[in-house]
Short mmCIF file of C-alpha atoms and ligand atoms in Angstrom, two decimals:
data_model
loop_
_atom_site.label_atom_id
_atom_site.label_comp_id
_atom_site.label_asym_id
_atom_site.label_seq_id
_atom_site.Cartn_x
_atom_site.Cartn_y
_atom_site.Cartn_z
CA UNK A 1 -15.90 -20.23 10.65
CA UNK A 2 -16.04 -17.95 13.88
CA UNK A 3 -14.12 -14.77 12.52
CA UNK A 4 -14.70 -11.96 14.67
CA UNK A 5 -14.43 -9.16 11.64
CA UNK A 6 -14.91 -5.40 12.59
CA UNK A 7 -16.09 -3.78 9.72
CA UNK A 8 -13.77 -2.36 6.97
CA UNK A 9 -13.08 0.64 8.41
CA UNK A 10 -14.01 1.91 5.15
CA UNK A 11 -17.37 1.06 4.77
CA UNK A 12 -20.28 3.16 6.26
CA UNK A 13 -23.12 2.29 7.84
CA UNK A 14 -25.87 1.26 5.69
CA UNK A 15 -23.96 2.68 2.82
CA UNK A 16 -22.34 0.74 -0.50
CA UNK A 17 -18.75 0.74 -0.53
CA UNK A 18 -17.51 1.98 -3.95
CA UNK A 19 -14.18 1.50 -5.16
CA UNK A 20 -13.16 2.69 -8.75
CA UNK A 21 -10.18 4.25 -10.71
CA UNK A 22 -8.23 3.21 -13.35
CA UNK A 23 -6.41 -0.42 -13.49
CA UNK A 24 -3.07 0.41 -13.69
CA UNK A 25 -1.41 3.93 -12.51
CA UNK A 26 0.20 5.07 -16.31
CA UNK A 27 1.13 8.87 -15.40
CA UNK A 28 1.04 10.85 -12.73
CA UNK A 29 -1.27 12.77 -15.09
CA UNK A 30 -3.60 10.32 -15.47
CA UNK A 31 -3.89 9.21 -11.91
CA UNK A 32 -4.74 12.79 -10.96
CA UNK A 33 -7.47 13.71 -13.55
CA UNK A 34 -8.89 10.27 -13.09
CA UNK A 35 -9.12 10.70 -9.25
CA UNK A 36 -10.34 14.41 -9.71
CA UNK A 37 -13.29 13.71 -12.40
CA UNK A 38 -14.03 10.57 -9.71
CA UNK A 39 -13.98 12.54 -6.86
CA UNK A 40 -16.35 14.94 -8.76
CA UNK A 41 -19.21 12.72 -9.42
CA UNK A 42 -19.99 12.40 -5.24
CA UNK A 43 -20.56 8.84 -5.92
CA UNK A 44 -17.06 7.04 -4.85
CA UNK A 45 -15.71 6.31 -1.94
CA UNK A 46 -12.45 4.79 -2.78
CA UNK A 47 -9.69 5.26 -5.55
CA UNK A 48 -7.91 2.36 -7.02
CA UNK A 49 -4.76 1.52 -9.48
CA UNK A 50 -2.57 -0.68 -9.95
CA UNK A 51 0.63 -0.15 -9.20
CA UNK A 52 2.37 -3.73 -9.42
CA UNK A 53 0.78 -5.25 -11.71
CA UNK A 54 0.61 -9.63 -12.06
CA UNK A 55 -0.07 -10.25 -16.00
CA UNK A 56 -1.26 -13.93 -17.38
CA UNK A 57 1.71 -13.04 -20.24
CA UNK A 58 5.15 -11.50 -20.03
CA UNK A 59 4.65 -8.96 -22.41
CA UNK A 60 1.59 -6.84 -21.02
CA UNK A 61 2.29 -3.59 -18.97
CA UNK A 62 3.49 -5.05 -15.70
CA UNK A 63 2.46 -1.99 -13.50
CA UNK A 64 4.64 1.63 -13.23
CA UNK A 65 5.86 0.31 -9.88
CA UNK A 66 6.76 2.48 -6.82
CA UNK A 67 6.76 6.05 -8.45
CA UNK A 68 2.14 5.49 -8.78
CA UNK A 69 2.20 5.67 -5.06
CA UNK A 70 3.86 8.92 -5.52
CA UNK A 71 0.96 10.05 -7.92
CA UNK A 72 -1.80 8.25 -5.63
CA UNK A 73 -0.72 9.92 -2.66
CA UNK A 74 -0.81 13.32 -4.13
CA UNK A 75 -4.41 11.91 -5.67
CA UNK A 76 -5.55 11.06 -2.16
CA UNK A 77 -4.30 14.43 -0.70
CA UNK A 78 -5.83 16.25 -3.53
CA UNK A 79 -9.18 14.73 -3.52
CA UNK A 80 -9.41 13.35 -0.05
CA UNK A 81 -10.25 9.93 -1.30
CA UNK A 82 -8.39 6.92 0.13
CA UNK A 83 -6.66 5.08 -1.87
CA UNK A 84 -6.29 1.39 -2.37
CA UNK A 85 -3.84 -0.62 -4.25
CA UNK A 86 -3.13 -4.61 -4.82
CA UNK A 87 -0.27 -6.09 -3.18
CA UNK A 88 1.02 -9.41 -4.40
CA UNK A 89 4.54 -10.03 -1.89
CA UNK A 90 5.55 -8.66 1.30
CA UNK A 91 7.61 -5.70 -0.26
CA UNK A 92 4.64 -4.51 -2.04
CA UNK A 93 2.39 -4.32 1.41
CA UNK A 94 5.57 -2.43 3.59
CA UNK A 95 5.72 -0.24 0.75
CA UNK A 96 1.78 0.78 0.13
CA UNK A 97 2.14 1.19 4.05
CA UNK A 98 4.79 3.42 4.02
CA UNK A 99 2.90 5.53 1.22
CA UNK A 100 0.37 5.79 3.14
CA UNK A 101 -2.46 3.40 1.22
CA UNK A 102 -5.87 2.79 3.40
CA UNK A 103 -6.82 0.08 1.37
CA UNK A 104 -4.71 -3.39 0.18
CA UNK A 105 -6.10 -5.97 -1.84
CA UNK A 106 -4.74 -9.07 -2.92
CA UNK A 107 -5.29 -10.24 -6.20
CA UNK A 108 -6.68 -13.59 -7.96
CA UNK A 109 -2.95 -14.41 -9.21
CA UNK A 110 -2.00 -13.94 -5.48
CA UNK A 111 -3.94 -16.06 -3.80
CA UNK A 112 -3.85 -18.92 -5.44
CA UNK A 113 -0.69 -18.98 -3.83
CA UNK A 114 -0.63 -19.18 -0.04
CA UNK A 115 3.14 -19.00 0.27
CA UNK A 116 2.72 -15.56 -1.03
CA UNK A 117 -0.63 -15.03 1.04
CA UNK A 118 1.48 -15.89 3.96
CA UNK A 119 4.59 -13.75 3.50
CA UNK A 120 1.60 -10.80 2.95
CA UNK A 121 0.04 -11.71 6.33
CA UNK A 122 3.67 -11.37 8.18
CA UNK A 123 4.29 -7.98 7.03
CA UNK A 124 1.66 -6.91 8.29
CA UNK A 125 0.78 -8.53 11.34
CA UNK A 126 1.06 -5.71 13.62
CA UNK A 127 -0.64 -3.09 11.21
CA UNK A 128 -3.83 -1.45 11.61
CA UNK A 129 -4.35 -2.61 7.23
CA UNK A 130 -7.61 -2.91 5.72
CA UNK A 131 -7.40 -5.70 3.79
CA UNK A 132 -9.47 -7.41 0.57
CA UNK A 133 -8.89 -10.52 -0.87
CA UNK A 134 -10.02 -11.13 -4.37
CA UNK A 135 -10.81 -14.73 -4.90
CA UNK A 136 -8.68 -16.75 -6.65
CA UNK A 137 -8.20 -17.22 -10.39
CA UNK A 138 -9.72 -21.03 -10.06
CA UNK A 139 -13.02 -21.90 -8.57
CA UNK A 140 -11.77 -23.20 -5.44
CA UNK A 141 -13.99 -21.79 -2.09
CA UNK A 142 -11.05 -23.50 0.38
CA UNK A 143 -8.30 -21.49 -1.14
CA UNK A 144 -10.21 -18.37 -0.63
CA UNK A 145 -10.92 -18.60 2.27
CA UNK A 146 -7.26 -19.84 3.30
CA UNK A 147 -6.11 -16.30 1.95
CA UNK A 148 -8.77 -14.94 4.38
CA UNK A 149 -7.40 -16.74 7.07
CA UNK A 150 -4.01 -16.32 6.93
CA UNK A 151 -4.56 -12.21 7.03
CA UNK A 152 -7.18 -13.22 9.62
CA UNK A 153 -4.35 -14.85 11.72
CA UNK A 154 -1.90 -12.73 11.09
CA UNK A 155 -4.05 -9.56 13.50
CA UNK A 156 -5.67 -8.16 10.47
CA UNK A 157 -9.33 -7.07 11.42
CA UNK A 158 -10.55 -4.82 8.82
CA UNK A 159 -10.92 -7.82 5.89
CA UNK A 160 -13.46 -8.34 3.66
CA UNK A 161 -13.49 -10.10 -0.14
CA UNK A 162 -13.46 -9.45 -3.63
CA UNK A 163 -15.44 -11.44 -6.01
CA UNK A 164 -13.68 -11.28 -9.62
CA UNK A 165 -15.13 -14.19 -10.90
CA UNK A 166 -13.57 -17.28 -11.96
CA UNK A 167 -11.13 -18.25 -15.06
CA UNK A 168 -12.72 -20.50 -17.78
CA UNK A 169 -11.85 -23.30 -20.26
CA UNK A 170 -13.29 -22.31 -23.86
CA UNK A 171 -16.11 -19.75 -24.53
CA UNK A 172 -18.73 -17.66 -22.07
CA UNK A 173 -19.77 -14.70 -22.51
CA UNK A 174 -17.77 -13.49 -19.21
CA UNK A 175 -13.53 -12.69 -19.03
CA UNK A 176 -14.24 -14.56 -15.82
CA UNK A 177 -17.71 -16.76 -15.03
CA UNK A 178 -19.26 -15.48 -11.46
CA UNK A 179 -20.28 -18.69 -10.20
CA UNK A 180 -22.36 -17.04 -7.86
CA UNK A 181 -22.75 -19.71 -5.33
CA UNK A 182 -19.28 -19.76 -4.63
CA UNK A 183 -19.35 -16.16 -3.17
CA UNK A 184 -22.85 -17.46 -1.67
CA UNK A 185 -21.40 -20.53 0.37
CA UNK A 186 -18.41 -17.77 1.63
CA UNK A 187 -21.30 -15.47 2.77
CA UNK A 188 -22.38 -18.56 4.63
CA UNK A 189 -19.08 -19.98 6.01
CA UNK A 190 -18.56 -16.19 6.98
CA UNK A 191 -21.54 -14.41 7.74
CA UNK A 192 -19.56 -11.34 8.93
CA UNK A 193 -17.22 -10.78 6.15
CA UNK A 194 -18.28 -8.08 3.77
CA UNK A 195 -18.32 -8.43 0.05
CA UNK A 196 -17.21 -6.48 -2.76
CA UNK A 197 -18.22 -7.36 -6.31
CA UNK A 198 -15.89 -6.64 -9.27
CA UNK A 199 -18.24 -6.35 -12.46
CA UNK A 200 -14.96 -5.39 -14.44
CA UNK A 201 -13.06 -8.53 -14.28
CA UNK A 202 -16.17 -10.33 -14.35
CA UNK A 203 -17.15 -9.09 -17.43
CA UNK A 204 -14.09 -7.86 -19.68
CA UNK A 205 -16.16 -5.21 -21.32
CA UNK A 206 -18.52 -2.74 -20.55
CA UNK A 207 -21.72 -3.91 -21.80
CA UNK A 208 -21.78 -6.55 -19.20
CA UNK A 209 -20.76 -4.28 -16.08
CA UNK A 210 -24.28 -3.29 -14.79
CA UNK A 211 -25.77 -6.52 -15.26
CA UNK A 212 -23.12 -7.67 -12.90
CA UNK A 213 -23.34 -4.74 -10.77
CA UNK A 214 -26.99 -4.88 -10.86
CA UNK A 215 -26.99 -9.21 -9.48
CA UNK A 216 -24.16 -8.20 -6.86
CA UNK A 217 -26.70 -5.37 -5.39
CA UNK A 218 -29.02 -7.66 -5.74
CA UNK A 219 -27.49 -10.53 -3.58
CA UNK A 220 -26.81 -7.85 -1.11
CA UNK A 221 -22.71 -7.42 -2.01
CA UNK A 222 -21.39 -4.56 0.56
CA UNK A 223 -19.91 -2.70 -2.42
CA UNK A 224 -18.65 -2.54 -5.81
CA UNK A 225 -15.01 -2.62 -7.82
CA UNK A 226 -15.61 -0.58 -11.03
CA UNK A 227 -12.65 0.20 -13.25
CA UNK A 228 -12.65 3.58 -14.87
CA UNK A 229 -10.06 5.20 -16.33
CA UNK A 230 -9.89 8.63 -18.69
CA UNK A 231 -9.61 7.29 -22.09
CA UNK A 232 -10.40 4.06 -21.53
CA UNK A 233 -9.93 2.48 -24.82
CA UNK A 234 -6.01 3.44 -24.91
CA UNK A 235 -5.61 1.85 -21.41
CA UNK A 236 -2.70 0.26 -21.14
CA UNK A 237 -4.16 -2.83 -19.16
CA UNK A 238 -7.67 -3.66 -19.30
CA UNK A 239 -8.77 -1.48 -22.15
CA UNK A 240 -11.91 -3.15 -23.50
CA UNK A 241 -13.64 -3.61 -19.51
CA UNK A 242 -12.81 -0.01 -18.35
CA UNK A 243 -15.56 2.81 -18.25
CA UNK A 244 -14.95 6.95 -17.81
CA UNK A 245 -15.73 8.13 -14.71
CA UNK A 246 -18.96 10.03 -16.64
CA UNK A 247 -20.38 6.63 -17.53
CA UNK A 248 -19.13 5.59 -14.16
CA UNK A 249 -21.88 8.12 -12.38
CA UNK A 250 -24.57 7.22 -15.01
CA UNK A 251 -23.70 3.60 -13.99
CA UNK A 252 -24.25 4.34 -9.99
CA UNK A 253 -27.02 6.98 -10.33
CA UNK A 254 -28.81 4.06 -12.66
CA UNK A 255 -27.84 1.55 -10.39
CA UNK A 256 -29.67 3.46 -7.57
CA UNK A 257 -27.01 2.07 -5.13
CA UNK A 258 -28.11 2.69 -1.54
CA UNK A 259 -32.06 2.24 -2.66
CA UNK A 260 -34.43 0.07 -2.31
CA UNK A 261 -34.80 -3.55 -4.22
CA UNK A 262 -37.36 -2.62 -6.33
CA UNK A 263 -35.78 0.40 -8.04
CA UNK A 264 -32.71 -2.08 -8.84
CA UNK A 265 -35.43 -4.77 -10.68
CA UNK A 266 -36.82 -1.85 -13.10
CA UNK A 267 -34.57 -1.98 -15.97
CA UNK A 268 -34.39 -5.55 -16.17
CA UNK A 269 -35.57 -5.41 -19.74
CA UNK A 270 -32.63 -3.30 -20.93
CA UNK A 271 -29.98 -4.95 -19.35
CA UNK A 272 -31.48 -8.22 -20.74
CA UNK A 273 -31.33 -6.70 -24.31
CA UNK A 274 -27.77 -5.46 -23.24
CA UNK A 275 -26.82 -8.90 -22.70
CA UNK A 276 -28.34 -9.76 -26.33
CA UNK A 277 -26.80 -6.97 -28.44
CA UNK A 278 -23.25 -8.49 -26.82
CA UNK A 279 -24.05 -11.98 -27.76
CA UNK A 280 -25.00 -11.00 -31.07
CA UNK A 281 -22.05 -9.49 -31.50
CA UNK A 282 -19.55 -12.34 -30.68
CA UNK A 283 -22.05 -14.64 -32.95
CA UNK A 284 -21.63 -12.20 -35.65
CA UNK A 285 -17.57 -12.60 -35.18
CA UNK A 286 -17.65 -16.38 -35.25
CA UNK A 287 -19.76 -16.49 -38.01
CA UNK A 288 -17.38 -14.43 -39.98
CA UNK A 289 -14.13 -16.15 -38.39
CA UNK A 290 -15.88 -19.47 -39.78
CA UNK A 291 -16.33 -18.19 -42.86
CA UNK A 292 -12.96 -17.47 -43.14
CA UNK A 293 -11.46 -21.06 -42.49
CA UNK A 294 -13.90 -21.74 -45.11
CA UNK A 295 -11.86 -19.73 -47.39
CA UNK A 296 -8.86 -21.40 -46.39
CA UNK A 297 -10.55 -24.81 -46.82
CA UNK A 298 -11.65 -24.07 -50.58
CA UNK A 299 -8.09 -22.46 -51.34
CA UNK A 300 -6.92 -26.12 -50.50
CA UNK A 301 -9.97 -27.66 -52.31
CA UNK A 302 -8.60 -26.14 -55.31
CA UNK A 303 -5.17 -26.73 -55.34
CA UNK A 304 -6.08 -30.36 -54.51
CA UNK A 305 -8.68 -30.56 -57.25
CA UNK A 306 -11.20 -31.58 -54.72
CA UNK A 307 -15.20 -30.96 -55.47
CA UNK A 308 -16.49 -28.08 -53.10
CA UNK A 309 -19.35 -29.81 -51.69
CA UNK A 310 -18.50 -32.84 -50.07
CA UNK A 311 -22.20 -34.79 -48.84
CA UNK A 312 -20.41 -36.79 -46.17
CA UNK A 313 -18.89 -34.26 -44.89
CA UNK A 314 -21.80 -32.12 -44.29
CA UNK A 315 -23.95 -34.38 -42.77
CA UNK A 316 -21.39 -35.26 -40.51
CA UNK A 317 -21.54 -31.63 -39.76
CA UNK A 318 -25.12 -31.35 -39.34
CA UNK A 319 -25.93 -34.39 -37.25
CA UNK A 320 -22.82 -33.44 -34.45
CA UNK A 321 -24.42 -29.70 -34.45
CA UNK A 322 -28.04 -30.85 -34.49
CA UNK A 323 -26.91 -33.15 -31.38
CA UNK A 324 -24.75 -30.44 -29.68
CA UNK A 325 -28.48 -28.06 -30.21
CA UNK A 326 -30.35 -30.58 -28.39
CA UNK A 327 -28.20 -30.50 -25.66
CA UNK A 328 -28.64 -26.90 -25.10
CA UNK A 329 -32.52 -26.80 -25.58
CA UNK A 330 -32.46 -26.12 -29.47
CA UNK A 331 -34.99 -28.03 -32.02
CA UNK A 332 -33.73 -30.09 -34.25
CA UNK A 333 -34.96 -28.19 -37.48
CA UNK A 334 -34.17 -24.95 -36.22
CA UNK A 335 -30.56 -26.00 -36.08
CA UNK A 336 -31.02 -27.45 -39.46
CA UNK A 337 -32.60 -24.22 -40.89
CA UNK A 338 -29.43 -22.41 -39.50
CA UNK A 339 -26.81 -24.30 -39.99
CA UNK A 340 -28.01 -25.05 -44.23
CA UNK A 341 -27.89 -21.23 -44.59
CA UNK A 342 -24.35 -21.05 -42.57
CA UNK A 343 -22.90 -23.78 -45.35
CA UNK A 344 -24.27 -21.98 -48.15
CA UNK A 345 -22.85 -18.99 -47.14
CA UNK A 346 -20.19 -21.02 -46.60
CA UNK A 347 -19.82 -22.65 -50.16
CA UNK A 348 -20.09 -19.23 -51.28
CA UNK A 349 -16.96 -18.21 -49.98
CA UNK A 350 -15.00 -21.51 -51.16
CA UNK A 351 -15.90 -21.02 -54.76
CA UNK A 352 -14.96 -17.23 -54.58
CA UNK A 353 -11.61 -18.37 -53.58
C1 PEP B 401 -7.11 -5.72 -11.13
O1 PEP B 401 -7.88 -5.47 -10.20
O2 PEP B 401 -6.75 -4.90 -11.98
C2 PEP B 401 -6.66 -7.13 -11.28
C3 PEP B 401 -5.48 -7.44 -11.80
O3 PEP B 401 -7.59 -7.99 -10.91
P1 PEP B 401 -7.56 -9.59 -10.70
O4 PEP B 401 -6.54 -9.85 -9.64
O5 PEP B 401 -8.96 -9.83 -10.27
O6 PEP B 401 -7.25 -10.20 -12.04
MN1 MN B 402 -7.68 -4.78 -14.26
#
């Protein structure tokens, strides 16, 4: 597709375009001391929050609404940062406007729905808005870029994308899978649009934010979404993905950002072993959910007067697992070596019941 994109306004020459604060605006407090210890490190060039606030469920913090801009406006005028927020309907956009916001972005719940895109793209046809739209929630490149368009259409110039990543059916080691052709093939349909990788949302915790940030650098993204917020783990949205702003600037002064390939292929090895201390950890949690259905199983063993060890059963087990393994490159008596300790363990805990 011919778009003929000026640059974001935003973005400099040669330069990585960060974007970080907090995910949702909580205090006026909060916004400021965020913005100021962001502002501090040198290394951003954009402050975020959410004001508004689209949640998957009803009863997560929906956003502070109106009163944030209040709070990132005196952010923006104390730190001289612009500020950016998302924007899911029209009011949203008039209102960022009228608060004076240099940055809108529309968000994966948004533009999945191009009745909404639309409305967004009339208010503010006209404007001089710099605009980012995140991809949306399902892996669908058309949609995108139909949320692209629409802005595109409606006069809007200063666009670019956000790649969040994708929602997923059953378990990954992501919140929300890259699928980093996706963003690829939109690099290709529109060579002119720039992108912005969000390692947050990608990941949904912080161990897996600079291998993220590290690949988007890597496949030449024009700039980064970090979340970072003050005390991170009482976040009222977000909480396990955000970062302070200190481990923010160890993040970007690690990350090297405007330098050269190699420096960003050094640490390799201890982002890799990042990436196995997390999936240890969720195999350590299933482990220890399983054995606790195992408990519940012998509780019902007993009041059934069933025998604990049932051979069927387990060999059932073992051949569907042993077949699953080979599936995913695992030999056979490995996976029987693992899974015979697993159901000892697991016998274990039905006779302590
Ligand atoms: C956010 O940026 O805080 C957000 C809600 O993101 P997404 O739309 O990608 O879920
Ligand atoms: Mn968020």
């Amino acid at each position: 597709m011919e778009l003929n994109l000026e640059k974001l306004k935003l973005t400099k020459k040669n330069k990585k375009l960060i974007i970080s604060g907090p995910c949702s605006a909580e205090s006026e407090e909060q916004v400021l001391n965020t913005a100021l210890q962001l502002a501090e490190t040198g290394q951003v060039d954009v402050l975020r929050a959410g004001i508004w606030k689209p949640r998957t469920r009803p009863n997560s913090f929906e956003g502070i609404g109106t009163i944030g801009l209040n709070w990132m406006q005196k952010a923006k005028a104390v730190t001289g940062l612009p500020i950016a927020v998302e924007i899911a309907n029209a009011k949203h956009a008039e209102e960022a406007l009228k608060y004076g916001v240099d940055l809108l972005w529309i968000g994966a719940r948004t533009t999945v729905n191009p009745f909404a895109v639309q409305e967004i793209a009339d208010a503010l046809r006209g404007t001089e808005a710099n605009v980012l739209v995140k991809n949306p929630i399902n892996p669908d490149l058309e949609l995108w870029i139909g949320g692209i368009e629409r802005i595109y259409k409606a006069g809007i110039r200063n666009l670019g994308a956000i790649h969040r990543g994708f929602s997923k059916f059953g378990n990954s080691i992501y919140r929300n899978i890259p699928l980093w052709q996706i963003a690829q093939e939109l690099k290709e349909r529109i060579p002119d649009l720039p992108i912005i990788g969000d390692p947050s949302h990608m990941a949904g915790n912080r161990e897996l934010i600079k291998p993220i940030s590290k690949k988007s650098l890597e496949l030449d993204y024009d700039g980064l979404m970090i979340e970072s917020h003050i005390n991170p783990d009482n976040a009222w949205s977000d909480a396990k993905q955000q970062i302070t702003p200190k481990t923010l600037s160890q993040l970007l002064t690690s990350l090297d950002i405007n330098r050269n390939e190699e420096k960003i292929q050094e640490d390799e090895l201890t982002d890799l072993r990042q990436q196995i201390n997390h999936i240890d950890e969720e195999l350590i949690e299933l482990i220890s959910n399983r054995m606790k259905v195992a408990a519940s199983i012998g509780h019902y063993k007993k009041q059934n007067n069933l025998n604990v060890v049932q051979n069927d059963r387990w060999h059932e087990v073992l051949d569907r697992v042993i077949k699953r393994g080979e599936k995913g490159g695992l030999r056979k008596d490995f996976v029987e070596k693992y899974l015979t300790i697993i159901h000892e363990e697991s016998i274990n805990h039905q006779v302590q019941v």
